[in-house]
mmCIF file of C-alpha atoms and ligand atoms in Angstrom:
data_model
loop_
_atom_site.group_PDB
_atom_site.id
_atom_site.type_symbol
_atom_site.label_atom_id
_atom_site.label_comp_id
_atom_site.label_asym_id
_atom_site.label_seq_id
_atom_site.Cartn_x
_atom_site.Cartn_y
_atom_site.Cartn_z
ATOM 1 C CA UNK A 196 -4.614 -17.925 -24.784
ATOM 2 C CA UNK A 197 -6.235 -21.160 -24.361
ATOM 3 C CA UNK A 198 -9.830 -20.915 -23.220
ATOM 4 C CA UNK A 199 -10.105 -17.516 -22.505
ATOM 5 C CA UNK A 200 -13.254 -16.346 -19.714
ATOM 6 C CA UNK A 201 -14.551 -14.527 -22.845
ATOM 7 C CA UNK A 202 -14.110 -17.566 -25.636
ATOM 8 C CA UNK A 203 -15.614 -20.264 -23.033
ATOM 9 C CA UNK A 204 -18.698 -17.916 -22.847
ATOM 10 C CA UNK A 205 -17.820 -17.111 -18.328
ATOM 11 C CA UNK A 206 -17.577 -13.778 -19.181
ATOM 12 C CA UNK A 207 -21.876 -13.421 -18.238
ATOM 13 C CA UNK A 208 -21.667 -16.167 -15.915
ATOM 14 C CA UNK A 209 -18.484 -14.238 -13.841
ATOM 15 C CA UNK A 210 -20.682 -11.130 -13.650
ATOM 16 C CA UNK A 211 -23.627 -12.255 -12.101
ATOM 17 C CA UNK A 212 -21.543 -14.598 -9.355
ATOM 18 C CA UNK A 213 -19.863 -10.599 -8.816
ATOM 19 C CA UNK A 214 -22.982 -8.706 -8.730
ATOM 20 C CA UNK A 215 -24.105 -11.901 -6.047
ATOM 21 C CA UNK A 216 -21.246 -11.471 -3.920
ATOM 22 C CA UNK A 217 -18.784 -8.854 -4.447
ATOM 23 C CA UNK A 218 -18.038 -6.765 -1.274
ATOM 24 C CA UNK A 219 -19.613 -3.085 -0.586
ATOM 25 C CA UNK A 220 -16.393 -1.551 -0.777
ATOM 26 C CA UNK A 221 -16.389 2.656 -0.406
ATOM 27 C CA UNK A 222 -14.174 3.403 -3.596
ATOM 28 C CA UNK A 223 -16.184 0.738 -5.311
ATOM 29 C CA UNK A 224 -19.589 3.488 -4.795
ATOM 30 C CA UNK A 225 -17.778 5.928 -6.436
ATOM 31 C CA UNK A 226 -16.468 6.510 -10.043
ATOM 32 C CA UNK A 227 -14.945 9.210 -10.161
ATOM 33 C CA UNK A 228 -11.315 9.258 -11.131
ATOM 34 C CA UNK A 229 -9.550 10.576 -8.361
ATOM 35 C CA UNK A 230 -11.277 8.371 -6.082
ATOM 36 C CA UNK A 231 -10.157 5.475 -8.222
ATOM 37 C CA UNK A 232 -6.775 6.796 -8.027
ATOM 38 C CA UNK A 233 -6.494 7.644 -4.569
ATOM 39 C CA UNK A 234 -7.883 3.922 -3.561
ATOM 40 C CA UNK A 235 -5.465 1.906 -5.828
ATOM 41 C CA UNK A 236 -2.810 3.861 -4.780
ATOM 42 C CA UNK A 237 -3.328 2.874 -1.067
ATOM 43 C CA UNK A 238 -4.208 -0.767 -2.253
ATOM 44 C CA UNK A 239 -0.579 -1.399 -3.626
ATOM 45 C CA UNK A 240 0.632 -4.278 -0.913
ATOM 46 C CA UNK A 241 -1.523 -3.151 1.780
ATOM 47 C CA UNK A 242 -5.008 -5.556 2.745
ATOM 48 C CA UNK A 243 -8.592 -4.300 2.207
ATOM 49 C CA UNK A 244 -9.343 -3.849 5.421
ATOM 50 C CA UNK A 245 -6.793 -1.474 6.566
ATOM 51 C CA UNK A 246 -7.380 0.596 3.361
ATOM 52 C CA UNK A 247 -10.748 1.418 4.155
ATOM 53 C CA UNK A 248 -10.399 3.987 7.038
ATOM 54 C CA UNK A 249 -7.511 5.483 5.865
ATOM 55 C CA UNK A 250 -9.152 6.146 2.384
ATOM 56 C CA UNK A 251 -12.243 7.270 4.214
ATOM 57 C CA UNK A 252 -10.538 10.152 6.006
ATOM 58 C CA UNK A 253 -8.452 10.854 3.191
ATOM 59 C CA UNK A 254 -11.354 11.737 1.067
ATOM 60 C CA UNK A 255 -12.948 13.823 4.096
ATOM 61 C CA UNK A 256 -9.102 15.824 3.991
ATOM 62 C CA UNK A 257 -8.905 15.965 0.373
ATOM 63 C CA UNK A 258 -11.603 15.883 -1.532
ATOM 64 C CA UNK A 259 -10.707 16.861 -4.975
ATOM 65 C CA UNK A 260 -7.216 16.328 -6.532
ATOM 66 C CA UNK A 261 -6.723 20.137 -6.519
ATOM 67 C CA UNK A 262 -7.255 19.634 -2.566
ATOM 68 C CA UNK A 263 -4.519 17.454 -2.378
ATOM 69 C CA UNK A 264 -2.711 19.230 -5.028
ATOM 70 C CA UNK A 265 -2.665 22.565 -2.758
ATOM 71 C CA UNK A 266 -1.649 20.340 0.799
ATOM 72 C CA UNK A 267 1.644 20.866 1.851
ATOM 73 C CA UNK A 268 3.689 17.460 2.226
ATOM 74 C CA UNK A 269 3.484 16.678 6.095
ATOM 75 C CA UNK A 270 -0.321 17.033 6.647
ATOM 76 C CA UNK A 271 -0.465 14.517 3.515
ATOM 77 C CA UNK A 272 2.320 12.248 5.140
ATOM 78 C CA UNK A 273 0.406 12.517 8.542
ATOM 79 C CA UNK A 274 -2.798 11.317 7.078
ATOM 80 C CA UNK A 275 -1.023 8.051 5.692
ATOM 81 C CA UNK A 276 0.986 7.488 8.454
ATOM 82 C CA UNK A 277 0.552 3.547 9.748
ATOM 83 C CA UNK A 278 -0.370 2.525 5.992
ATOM 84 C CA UNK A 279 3.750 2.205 4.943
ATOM 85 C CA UNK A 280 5.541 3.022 1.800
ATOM 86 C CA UNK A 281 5.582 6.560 2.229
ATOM 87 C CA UNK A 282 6.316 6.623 -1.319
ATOM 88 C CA UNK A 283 2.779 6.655 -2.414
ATOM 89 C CA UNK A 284 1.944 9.201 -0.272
ATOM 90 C CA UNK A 285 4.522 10.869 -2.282
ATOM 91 C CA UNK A 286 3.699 9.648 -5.278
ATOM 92 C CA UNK A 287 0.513 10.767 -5.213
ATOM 93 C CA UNK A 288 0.328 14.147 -4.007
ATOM 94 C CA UNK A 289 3.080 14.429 -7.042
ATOM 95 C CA UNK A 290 0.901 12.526 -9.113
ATOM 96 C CA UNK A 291 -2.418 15.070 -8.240
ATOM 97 C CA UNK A 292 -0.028 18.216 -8.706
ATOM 98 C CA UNK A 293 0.994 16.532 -12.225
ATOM 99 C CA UNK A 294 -3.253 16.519 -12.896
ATOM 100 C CA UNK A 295 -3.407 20.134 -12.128
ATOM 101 C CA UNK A 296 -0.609 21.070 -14.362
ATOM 102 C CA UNK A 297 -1.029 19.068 -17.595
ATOM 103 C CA UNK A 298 -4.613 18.430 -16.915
ATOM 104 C CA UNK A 299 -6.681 21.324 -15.523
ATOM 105 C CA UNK A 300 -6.864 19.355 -12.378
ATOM 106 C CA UNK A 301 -9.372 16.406 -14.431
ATOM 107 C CA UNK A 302 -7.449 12.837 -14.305
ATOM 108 C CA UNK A 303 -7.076 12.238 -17.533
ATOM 109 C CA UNK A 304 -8.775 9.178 -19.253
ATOM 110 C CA UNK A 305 -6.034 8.020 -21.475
ATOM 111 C CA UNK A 306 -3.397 5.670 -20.437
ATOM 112 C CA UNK A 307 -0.200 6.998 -21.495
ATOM 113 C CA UNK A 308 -1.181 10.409 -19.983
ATOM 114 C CA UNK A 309 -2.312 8.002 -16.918
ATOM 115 C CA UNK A 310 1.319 6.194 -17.135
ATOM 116 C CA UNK A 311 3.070 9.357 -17.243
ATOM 117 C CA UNK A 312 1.709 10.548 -13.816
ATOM 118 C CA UNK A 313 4.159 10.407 -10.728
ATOM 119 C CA UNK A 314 3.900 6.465 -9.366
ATOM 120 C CA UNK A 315 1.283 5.659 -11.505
ATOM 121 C CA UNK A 316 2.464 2.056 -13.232
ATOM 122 C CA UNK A 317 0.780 -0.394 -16.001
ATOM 123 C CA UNK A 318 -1.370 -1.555 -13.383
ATOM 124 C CA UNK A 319 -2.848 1.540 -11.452
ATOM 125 C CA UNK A 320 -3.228 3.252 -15.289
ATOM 126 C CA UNK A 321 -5.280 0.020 -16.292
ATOM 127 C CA UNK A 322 -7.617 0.405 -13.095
ATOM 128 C CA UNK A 323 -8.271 4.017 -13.475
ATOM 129 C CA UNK A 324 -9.367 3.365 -17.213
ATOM 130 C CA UNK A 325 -11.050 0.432 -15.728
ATOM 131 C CA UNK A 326 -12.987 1.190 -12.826
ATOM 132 C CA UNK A 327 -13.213 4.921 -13.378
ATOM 133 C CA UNK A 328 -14.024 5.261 -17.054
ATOM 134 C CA UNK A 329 -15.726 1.818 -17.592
ATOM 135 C CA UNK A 330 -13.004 1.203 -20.751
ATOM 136 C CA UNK A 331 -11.389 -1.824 -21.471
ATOM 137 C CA UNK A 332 -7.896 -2.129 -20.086
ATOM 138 C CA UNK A 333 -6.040 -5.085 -18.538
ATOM 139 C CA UNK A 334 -5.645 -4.785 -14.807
ATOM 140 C CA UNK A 335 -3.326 -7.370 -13.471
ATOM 141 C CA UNK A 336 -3.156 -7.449 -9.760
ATOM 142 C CA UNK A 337 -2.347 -10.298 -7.338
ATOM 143 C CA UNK A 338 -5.381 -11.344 -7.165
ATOM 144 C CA UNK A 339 -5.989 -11.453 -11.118
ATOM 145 C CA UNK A 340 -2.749 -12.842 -11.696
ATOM 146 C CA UNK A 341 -3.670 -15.790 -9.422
ATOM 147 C CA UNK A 342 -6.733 -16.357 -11.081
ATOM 148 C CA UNK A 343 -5.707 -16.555 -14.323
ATOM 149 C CA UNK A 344 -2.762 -18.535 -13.795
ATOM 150 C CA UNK A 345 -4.899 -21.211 -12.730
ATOM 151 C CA UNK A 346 -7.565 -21.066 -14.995
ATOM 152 C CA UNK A 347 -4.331 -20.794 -17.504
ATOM 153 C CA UNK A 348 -2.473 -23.612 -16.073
ATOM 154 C CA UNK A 349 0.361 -21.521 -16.081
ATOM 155 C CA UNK A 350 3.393 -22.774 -15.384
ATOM 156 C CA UNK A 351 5.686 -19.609 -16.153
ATOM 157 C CA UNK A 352 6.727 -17.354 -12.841
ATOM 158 C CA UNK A 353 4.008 -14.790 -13.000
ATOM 159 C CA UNK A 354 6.922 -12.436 -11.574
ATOM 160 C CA UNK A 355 9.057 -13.122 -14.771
ATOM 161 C CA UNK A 356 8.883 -11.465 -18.133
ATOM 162 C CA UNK A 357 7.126 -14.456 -20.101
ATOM 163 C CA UNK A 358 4.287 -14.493 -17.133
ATOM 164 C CA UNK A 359 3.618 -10.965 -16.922
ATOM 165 C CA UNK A 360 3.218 -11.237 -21.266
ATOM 166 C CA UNK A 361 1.294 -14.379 -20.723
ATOM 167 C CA UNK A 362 -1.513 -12.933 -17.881
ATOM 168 C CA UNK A 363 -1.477 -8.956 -19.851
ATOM 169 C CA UNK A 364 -2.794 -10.691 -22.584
ATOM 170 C CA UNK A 365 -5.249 -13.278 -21.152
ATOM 171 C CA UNK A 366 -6.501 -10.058 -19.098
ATOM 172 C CA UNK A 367 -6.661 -7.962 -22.380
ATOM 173 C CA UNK A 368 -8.684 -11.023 -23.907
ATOM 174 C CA UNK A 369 -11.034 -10.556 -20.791
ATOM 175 C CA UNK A 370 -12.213 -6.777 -21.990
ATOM 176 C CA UNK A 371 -15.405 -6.392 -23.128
ATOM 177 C CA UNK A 372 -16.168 -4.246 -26.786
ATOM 178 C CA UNK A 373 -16.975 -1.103 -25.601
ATOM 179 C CA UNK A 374 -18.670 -0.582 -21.449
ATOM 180 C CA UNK A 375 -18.616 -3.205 -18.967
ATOM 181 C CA UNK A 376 -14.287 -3.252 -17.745
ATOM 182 C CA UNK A 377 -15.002 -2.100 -14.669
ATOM 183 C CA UNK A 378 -17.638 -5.157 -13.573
ATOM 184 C CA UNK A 379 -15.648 -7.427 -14.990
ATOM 185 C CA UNK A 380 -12.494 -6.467 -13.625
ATOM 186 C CA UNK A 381 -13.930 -6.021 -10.644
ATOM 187 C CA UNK A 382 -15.412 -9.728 -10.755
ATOM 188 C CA UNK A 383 -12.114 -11.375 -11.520
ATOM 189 C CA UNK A 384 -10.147 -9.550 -8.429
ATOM 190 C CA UNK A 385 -12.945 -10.769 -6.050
ATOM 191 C CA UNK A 386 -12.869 -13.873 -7.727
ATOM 192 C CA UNK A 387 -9.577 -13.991 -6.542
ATOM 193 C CA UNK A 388 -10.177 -12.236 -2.549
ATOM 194 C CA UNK A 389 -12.634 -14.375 -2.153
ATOM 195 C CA UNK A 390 -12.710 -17.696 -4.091
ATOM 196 C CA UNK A 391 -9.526 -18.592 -5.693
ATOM 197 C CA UNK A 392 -7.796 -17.715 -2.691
ATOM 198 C CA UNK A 393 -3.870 -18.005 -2.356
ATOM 199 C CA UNK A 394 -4.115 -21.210 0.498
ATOM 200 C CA UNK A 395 -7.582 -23.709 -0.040
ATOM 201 C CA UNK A 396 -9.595 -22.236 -3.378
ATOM 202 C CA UNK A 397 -12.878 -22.977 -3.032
ATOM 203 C CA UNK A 398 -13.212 -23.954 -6.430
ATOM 204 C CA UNK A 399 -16.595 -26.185 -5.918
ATOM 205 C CA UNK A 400 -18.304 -22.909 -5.308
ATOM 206 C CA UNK A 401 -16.142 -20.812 -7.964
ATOM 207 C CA UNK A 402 -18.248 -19.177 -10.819
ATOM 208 C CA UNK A 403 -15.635 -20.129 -13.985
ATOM 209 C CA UNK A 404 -14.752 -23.862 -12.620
ATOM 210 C CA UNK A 405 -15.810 -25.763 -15.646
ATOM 211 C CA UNK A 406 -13.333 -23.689 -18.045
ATOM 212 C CA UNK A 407 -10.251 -23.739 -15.407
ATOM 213 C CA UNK A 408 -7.325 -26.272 -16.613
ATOM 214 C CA UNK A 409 -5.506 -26.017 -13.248
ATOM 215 C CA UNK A 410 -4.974 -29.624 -11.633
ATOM 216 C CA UNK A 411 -2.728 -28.272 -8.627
ATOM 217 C CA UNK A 412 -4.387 -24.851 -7.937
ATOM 218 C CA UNK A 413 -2.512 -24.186 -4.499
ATOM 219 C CA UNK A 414 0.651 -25.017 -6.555
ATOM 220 C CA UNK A 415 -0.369 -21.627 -8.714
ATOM 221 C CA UNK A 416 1.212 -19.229 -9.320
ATOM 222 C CA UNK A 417 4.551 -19.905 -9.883
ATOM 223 C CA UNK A 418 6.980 -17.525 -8.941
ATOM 224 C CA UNK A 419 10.425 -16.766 -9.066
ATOM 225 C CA UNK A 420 12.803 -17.313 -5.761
ATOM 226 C CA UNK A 421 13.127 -14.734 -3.300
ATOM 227 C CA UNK A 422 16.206 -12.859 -2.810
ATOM 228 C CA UNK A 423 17.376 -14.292 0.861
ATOM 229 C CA UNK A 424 16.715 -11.636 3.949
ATOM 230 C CA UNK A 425 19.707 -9.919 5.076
ATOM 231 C CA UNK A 426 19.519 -8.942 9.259
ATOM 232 C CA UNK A 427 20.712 -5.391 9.767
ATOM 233 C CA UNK A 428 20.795 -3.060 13.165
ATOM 234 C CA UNK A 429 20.643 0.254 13.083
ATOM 235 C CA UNK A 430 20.980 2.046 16.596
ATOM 236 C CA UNK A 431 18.799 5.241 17.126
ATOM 237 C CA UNK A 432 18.111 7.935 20.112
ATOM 238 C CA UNK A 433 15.390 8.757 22.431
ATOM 239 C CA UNK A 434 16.149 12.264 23.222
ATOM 240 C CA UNK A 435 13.769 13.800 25.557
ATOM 241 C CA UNK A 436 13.893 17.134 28.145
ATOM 242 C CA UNK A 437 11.095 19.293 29.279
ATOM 243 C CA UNK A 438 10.257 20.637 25.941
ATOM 244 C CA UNK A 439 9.092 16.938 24.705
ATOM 245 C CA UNK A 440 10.843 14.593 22.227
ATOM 246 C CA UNK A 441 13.505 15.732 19.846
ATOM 247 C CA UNK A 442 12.882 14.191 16.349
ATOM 248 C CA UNK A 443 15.162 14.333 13.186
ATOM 249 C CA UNK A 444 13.381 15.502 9.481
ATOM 250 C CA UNK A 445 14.248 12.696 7.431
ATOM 251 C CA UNK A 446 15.522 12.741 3.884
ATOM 252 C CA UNK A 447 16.336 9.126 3.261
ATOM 253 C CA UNK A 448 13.742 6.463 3.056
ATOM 254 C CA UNK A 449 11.275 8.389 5.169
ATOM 255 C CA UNK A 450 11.845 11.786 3.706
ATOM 256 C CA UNK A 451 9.685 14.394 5.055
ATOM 257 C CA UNK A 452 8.666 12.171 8.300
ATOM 258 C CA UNK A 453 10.176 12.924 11.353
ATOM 259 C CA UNK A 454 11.930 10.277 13.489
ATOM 260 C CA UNK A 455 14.326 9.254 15.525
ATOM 261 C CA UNK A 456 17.744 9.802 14.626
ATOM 262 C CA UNK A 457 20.501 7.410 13.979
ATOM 263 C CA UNK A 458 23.175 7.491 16.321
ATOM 264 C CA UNK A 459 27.042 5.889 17.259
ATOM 265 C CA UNK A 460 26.356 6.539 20.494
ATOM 266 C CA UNK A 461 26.967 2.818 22.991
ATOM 267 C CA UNK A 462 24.912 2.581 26.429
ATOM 268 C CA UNK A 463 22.236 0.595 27.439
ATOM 269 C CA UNK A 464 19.753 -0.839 24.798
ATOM 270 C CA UNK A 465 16.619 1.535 26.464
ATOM 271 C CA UNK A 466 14.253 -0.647 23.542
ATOM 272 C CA UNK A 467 14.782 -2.763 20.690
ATOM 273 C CA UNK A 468 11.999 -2.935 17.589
ATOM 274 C CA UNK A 469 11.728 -5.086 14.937
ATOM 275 C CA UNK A 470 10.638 -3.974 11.464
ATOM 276 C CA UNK A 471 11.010 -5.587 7.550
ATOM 277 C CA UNK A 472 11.713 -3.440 4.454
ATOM 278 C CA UNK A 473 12.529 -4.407 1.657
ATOM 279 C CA UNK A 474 14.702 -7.926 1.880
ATOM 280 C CA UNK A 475 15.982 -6.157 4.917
ATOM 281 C CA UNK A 476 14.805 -7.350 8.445
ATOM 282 C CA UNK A 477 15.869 -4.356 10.676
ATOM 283 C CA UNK A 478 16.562 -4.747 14.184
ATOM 284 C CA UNK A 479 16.303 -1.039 15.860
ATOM 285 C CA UNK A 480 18.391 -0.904 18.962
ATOM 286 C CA UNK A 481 17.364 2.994 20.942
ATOM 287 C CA UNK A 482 19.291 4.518 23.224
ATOM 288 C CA UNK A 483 18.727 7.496 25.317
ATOM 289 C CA UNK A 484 20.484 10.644 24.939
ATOM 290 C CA UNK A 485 20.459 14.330 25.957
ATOM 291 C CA UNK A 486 19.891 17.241 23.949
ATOM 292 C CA UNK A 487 23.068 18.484 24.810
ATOM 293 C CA UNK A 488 24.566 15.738 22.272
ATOM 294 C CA UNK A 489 22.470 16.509 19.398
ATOM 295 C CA UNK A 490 21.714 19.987 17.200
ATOM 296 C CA UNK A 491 19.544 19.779 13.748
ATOM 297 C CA UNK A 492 16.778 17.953 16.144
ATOM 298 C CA UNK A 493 13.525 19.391 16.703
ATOM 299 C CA UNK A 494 11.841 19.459 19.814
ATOM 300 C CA UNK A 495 7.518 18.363 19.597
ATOM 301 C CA UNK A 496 5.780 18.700 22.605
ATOM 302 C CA UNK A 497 3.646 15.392 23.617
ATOM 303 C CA UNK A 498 0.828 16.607 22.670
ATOM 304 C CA UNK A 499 1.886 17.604 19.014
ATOM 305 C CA UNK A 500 3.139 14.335 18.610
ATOM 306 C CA UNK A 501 0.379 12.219 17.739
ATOM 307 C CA UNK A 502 -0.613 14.510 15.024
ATOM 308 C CA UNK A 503 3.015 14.280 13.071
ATOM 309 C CA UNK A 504 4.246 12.429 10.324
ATOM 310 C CA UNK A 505 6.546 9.526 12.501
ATOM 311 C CA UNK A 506 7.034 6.164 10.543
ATOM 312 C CA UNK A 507 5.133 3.343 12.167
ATOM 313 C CA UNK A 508 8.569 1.656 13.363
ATOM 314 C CA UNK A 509 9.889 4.850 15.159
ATOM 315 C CA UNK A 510 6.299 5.485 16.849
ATOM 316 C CA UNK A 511 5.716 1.762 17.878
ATOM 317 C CA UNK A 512 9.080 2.946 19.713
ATOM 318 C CA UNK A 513 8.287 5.663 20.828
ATOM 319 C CA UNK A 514 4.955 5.025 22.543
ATOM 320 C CA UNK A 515 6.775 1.837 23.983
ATOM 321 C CA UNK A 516 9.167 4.135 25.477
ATOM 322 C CA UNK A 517 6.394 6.416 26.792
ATOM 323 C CA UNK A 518 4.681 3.565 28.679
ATOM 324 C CA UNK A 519 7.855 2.221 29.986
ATOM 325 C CA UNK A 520 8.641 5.793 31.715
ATOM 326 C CA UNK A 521 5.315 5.907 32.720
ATOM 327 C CA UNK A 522 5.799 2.564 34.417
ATOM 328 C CA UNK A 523 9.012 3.628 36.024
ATOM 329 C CA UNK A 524 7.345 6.956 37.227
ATOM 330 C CA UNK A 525 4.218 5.108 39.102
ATOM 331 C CA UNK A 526 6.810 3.107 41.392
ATOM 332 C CA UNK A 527 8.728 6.286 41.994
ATOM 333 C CA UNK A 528 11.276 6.341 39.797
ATOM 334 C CA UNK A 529 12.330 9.424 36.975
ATOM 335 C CA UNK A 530 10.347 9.722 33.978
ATOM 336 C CA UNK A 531 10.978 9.093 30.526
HETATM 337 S S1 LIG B 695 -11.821 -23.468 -10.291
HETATM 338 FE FE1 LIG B 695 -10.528 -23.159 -8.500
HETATM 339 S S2 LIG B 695 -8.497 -22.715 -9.295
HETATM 340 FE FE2 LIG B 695 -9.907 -22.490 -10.993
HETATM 341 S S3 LIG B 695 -10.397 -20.302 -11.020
HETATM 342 FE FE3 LIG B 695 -11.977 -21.302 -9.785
HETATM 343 S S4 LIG B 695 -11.246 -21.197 -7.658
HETATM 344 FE FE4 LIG B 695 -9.512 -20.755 -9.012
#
């Protein structure tokens, strides 16, 4: 790679911009593996900023991998609920199971064994062995990726197989011999959060500016077209009665959530809600229904409900529901 951090000597000069101004971020006060894990997990396509609580009480619920290990699936699906792509959750509490088995509950150190875990890709095996074990490993996130494209001037799609070769090895030329990965991993991604941002880098104050090639940053990185978004509807039930709200266990894309289920029935559109997945945009049309139509449902009472698994969609629809029967109720109408 041309000009690498650690061949133009930025390596040193990268660190101390980090240890400057890098953020006080919880996981980033704590090494130990399972932390590590648990954060990157929750950090794959979700911001910073919405991580941090939900990693916070996570770590209150389950403090050890054999904690989460021994929870059963909904009280770990309840505690990620709002964050999306259940599949982590999933993921994970396979992945900490899979620790406990072949490990005697210690996250291993290695990366294969890392690689081989439930959900655990190149990239969250590189950051355990990174950040947790202070070895040298390349770590390739968005944020890296945009970095070292432009300090690369590269012109491949970082999405394609040539770009992903092209930034594993600059980031495999940015490992120190022997300690020091996890500063200067860490420095590059924050490089990236906070300097060489996606829109307007602020490369007059960036640490690395004299070595960077790129003459168009906010033209980097390339990447390849997006498939085109495809509009679907779905139609879905609101089935309440005295006992509360009747909810379906999933065991398609929210398995293990409960939600509302998907129904043929016609009648008035009681609430429509909006939600992407995917290169889907869904449009969710509900529809009220009686019990009496339905069987496999099961009934929550309201106040269990805030304290189950629902997927953010079905409970934005919910609770919109809720305050539209409330509304009807105060001028005298039925309730929901
Ligand atoms: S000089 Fe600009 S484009 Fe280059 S790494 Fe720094 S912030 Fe990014």
């Amino acid at each position: 790679m041309p000009g690498s951090f650690a061949a133009a000597g930025r390596r040193a000069e990268l660190v101390a911009w980090y240890r400057g101004h890098g953020r006080d971020l919880p996981w980033r006060r704590r090494t130990d593996a399972y932390a590590v894990l648990v954060s990157e997990f929750m950090c794959q396509q979700t911001t910073v900023a919405a991580v941090i609580p939900y990693f916070e009480r996570w770590m209150a619920a389950f403090p050890t991998v054999r904690a989460l290990a021994e929870a059963d699936e909904e009280s770990v699906l309840g505690l990620w609920q709002g964050l999306g792509y259940y599949s982590r959750a999933r993921n994970l509490h396979r992945a900490a199971r899979a620790v406990v088995e072949r490990h005697g509950g210690e996250v291993p150190d290695d990366w294969d064994a890392l690689r081989a875990l439930p959900g655990v890709g190149e990239y969250t095996a590189g950051a355990v062995v990174a950040f947790a074990f202070d070895r040298p490993a390349p770590v390739v996130d968005a944020n890296v990726a945009r970095v070292l494209a432009r300090w690369m001037d590269l012109r491949e799609p970082v999405d394609s197989t040539a770009g992903r070769v092209a930034l594993r090895e600059a980031a495999r030329a940015l490992q120190p011999e022997g300690a020091g990965a996890r500063e200067i991993n860490s420095a590059v991604m924050e490089l990236g959060a906070l300097v060489c941002k996606p829109r307007a880098p602020l490369c007059l104050a960036c640490p690395v500016r004299g070595g960077c090639r790129a003459t168009e940053p906010e033209l980097l990185p390339v990447k390849r077209p997006r498939a085109a978004v495809t509009e679907v509807t779905e139609r879905r039930a609101f089935v309440v009665d005295t006992a509360g709200l009747h909810l379906l266990r999933s065991t398609g894309r929210w398995r293990g959530m409960w939600i509302l289920p998907e129904t043929a029935a016609g009648g008035e559109i009681a609430h429509v809600e909006r939600y992407p997945i995917t290169r889907y945009r869904v449009r969710m049309e509900v529809v009220r229904q009686s019990p009496a139509e339905w069987s496999g449902l099961r009934a929550f009472g309201w106040d269990e409900v805030p304290s189950i698994p629902i997927p953010s969609p079905h409970r934005r629809a919910i609770e919109a529901l809720v305050a539209k029967g409330r509304a009807v109720h105060r001028e005298g109408h039925d309730e929901v």
